[in-house]
Coordinates of N, CA and C in Angstrom, one line a residue:
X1436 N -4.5 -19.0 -4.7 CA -4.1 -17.7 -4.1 C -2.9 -18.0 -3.2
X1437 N -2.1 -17.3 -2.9 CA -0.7 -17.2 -2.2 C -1.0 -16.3 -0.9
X1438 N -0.6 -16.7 -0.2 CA -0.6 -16.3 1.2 C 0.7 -15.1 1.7
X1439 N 0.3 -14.4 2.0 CA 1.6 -13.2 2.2 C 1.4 -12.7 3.9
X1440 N 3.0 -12.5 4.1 CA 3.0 -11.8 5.5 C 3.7 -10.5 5.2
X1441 N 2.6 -9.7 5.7 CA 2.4 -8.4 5.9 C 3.0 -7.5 6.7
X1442 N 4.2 -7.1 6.9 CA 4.3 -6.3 8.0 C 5.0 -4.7 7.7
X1443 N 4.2 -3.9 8.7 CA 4.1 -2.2 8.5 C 4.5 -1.6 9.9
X1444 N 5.1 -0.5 9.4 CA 5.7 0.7 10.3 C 4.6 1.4 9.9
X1445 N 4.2 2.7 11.0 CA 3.9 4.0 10.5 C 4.7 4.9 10.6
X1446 N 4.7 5.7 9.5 CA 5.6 6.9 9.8 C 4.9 7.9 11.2
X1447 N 5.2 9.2 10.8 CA 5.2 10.1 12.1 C 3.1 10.6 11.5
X1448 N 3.5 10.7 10.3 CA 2.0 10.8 9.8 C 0.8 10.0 9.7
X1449 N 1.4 8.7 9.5 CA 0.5 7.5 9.5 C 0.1 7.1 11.0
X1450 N 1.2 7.9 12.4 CA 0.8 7.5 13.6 C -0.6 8.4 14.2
X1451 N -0.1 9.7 13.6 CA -1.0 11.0 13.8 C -2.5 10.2 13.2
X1452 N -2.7 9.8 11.9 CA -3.7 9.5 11.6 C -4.3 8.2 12.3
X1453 N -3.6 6.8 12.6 CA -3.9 5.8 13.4 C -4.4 6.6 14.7
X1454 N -4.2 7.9 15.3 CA -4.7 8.2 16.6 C -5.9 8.8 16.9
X1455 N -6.2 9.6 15.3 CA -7.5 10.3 15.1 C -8.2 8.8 14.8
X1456 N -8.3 8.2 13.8 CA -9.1 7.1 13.3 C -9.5 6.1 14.3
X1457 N -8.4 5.5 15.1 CA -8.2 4.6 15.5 C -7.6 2.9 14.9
X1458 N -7.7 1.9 16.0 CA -6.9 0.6 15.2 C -8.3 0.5 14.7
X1459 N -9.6 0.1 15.0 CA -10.2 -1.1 14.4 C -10.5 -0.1 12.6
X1460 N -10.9 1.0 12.7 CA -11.4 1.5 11.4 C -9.8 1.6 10.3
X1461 N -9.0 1.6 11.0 CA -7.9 1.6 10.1 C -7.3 0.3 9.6
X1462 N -7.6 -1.1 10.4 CA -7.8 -2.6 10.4 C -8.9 -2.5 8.9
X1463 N -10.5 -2.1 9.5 CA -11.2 -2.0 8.2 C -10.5 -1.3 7.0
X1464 N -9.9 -0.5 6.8 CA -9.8 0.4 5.7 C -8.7 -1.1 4.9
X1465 N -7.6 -1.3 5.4 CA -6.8 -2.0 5.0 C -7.5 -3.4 4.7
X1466 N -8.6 -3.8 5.2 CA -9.3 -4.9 4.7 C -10.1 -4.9 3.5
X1467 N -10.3 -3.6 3.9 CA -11.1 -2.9 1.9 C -10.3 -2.9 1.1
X1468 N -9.1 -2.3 1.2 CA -7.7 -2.6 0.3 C -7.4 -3.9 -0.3
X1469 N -7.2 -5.2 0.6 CA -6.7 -6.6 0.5 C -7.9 -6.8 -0.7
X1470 N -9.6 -6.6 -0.3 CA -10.5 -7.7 -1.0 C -10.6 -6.6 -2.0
X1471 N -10.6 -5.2 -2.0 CA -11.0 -4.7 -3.6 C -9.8 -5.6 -4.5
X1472 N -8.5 -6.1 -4.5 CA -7.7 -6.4 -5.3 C -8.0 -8.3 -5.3
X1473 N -8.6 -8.8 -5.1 CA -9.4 -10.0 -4.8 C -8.8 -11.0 -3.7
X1474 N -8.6 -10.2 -2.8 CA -7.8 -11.4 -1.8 C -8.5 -11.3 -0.4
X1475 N -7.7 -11.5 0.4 CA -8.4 -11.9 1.8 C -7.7 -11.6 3.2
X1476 N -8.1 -11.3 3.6 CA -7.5 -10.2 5.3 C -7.7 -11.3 6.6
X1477 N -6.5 -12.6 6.1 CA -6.9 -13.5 7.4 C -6.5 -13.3 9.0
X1478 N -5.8 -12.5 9.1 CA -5.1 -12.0 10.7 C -4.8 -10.5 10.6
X1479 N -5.1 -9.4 11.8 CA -4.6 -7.9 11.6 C -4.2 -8.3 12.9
X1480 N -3.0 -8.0 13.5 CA -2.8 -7.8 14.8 C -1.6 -6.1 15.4
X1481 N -2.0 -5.3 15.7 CA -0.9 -4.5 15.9 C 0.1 -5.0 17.3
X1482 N 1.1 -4.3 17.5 CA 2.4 -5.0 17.9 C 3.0 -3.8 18.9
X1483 N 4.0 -4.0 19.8 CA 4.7 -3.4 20.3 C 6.0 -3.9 20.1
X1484 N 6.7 -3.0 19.7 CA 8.5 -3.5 19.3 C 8.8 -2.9 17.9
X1485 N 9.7 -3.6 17.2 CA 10.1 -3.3 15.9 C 9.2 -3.2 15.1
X1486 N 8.1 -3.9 15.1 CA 7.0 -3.6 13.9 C 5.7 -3.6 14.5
X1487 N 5.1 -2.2 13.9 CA 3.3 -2.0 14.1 C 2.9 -2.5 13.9
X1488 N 2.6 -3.3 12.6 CA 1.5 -4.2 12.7 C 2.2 -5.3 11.4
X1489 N 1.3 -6.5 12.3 CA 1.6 -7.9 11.4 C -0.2 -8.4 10.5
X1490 N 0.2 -8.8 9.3 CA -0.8 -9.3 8.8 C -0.7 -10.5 8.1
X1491 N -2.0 -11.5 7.8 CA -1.7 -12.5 7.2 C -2.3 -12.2 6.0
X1492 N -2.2 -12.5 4.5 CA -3.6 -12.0 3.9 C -3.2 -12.7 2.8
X1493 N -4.3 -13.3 2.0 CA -4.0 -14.2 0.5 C -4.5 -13.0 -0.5
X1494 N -3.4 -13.2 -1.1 CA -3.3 -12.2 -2.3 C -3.3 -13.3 -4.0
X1495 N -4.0 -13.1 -4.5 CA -4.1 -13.3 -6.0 C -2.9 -14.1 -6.5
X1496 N -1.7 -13.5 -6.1 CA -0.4 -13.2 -6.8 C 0.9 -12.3 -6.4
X1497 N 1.6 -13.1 -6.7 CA 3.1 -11.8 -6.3 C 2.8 -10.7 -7.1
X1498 N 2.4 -10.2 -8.3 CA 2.3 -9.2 -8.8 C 1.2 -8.4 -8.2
X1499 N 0.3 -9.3 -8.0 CA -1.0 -8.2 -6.4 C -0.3 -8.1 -5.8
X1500 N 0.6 -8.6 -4.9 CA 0.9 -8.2 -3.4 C 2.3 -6.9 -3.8
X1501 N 2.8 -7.1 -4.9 CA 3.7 -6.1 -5.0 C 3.1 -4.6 -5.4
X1502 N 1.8 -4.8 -5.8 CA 1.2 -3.8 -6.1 C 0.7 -3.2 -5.0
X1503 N -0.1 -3.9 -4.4 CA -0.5 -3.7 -2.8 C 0.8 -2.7 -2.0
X1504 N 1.5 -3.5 -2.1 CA 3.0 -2.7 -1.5 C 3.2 -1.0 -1.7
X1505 N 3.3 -1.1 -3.6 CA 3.9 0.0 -3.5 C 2.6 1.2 -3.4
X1506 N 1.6 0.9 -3.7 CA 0.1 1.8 -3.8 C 0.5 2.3 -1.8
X1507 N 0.6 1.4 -0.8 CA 0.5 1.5 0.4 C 1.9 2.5 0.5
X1508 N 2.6 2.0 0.2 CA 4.2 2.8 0.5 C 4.4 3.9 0.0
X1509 N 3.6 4.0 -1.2 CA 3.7 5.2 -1.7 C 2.6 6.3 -1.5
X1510 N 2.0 6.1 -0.4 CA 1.2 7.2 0.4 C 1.6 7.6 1.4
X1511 N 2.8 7.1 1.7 CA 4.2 8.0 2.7 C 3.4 7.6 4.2
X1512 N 2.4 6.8 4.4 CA 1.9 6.6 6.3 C 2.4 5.2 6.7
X1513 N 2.6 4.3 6.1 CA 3.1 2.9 6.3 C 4.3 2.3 5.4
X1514 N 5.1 1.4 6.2 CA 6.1 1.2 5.4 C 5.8 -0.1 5.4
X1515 N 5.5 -0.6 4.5 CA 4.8 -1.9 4.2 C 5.9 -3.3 3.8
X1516 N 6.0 -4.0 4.3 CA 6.9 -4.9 3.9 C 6.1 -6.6 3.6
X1517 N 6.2 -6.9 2.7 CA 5.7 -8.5 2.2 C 6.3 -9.7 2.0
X1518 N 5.8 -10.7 2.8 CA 6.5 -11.7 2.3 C 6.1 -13.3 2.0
X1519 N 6.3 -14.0 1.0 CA 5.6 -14.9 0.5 C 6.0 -16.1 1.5
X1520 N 4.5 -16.6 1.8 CA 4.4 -17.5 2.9 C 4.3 -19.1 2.4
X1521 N 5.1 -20.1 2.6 CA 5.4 -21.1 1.8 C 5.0 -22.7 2.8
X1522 N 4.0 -23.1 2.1 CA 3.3 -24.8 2.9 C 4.2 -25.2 3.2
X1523 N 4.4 -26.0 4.2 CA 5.0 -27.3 4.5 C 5.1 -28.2 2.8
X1524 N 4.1 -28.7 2.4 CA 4.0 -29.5 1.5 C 5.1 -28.6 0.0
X1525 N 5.4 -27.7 -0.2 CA 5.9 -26.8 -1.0 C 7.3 -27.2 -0.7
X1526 N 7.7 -27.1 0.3 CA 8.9 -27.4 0.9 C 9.4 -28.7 0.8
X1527 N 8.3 -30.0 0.9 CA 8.9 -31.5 0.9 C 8.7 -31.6 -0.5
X1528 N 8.2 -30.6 -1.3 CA 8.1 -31.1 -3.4 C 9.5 -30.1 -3.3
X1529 N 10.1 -29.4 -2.6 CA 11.8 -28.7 -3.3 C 12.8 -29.7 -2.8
X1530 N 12.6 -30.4 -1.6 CA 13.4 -30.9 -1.3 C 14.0 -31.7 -2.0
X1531 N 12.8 -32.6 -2.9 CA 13.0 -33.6 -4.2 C 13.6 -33.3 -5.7
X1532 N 14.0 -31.9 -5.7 CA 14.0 -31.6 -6.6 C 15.5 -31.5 -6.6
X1533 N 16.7 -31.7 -7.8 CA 17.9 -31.8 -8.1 C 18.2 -30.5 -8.4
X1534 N 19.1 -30.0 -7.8 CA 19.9 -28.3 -8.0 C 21.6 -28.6 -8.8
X1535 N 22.0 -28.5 -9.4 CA 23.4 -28.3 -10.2 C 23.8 -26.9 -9.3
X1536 N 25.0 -27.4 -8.5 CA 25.5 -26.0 -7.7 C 26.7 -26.9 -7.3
X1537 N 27.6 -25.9 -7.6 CA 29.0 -25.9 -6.9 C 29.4 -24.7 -5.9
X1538 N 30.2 -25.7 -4.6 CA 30.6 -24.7 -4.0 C 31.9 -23.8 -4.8
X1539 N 31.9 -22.6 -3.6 CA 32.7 -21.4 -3.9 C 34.0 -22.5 -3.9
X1540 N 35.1 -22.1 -5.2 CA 36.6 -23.4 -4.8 C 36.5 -24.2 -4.8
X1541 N 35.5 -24.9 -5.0 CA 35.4 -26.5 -5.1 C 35.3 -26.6 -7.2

């Protein structure tokens, strides 16, 4: 499984509803979301600043987590943004690896 970072706006509707519901049952609802698609809800934390809420969560696949995305975004309350979270060890197997690239003019 691939690990993704999660982070969401609410719109003006998705705030209205986060106020009726509240954080923790709307934390649950989004945790039923992650495991119905077979993955896993490892951090919820909501935020003050540029973004509502941050999440950690292992998703299946880039094609789950893009799914995840648009099903969420396209219910007009969160603007859901994903991004694939990469090992240390992922990093020291690229660094070994040969790239053919020329600079711009050279």
């Amino acid at each position: 499984m691939a690990k993704f970072l999660l982070t969401a706006n609410y719109t003006q509707s998705g705030m209205k509803g986060l106020l009726q519901e509240g954080g923790s049952k709307r934390r649950d609802a989004l945790r039923q979301t992650i495991e119905g698609v077979g993955g896993k809800l490892e951090t919820f934390y909501y935020a003050v600043g540029d973004t509502d809420l941050f999440m950690i969560a292992e998703l299946p696949d880039q094609e789950t987590a893009v799914a995840v995305s648009m099903i969420i975004n396209s219910a007009g309350v969160l603007e859901l943004s994903a991004t694939e979270l990469i090992e240390p060890e992922a990093v020291d197997e690229a660094a070994k690896k040969t790239v053919p690239y020329r600079v711009p003019g050279g």
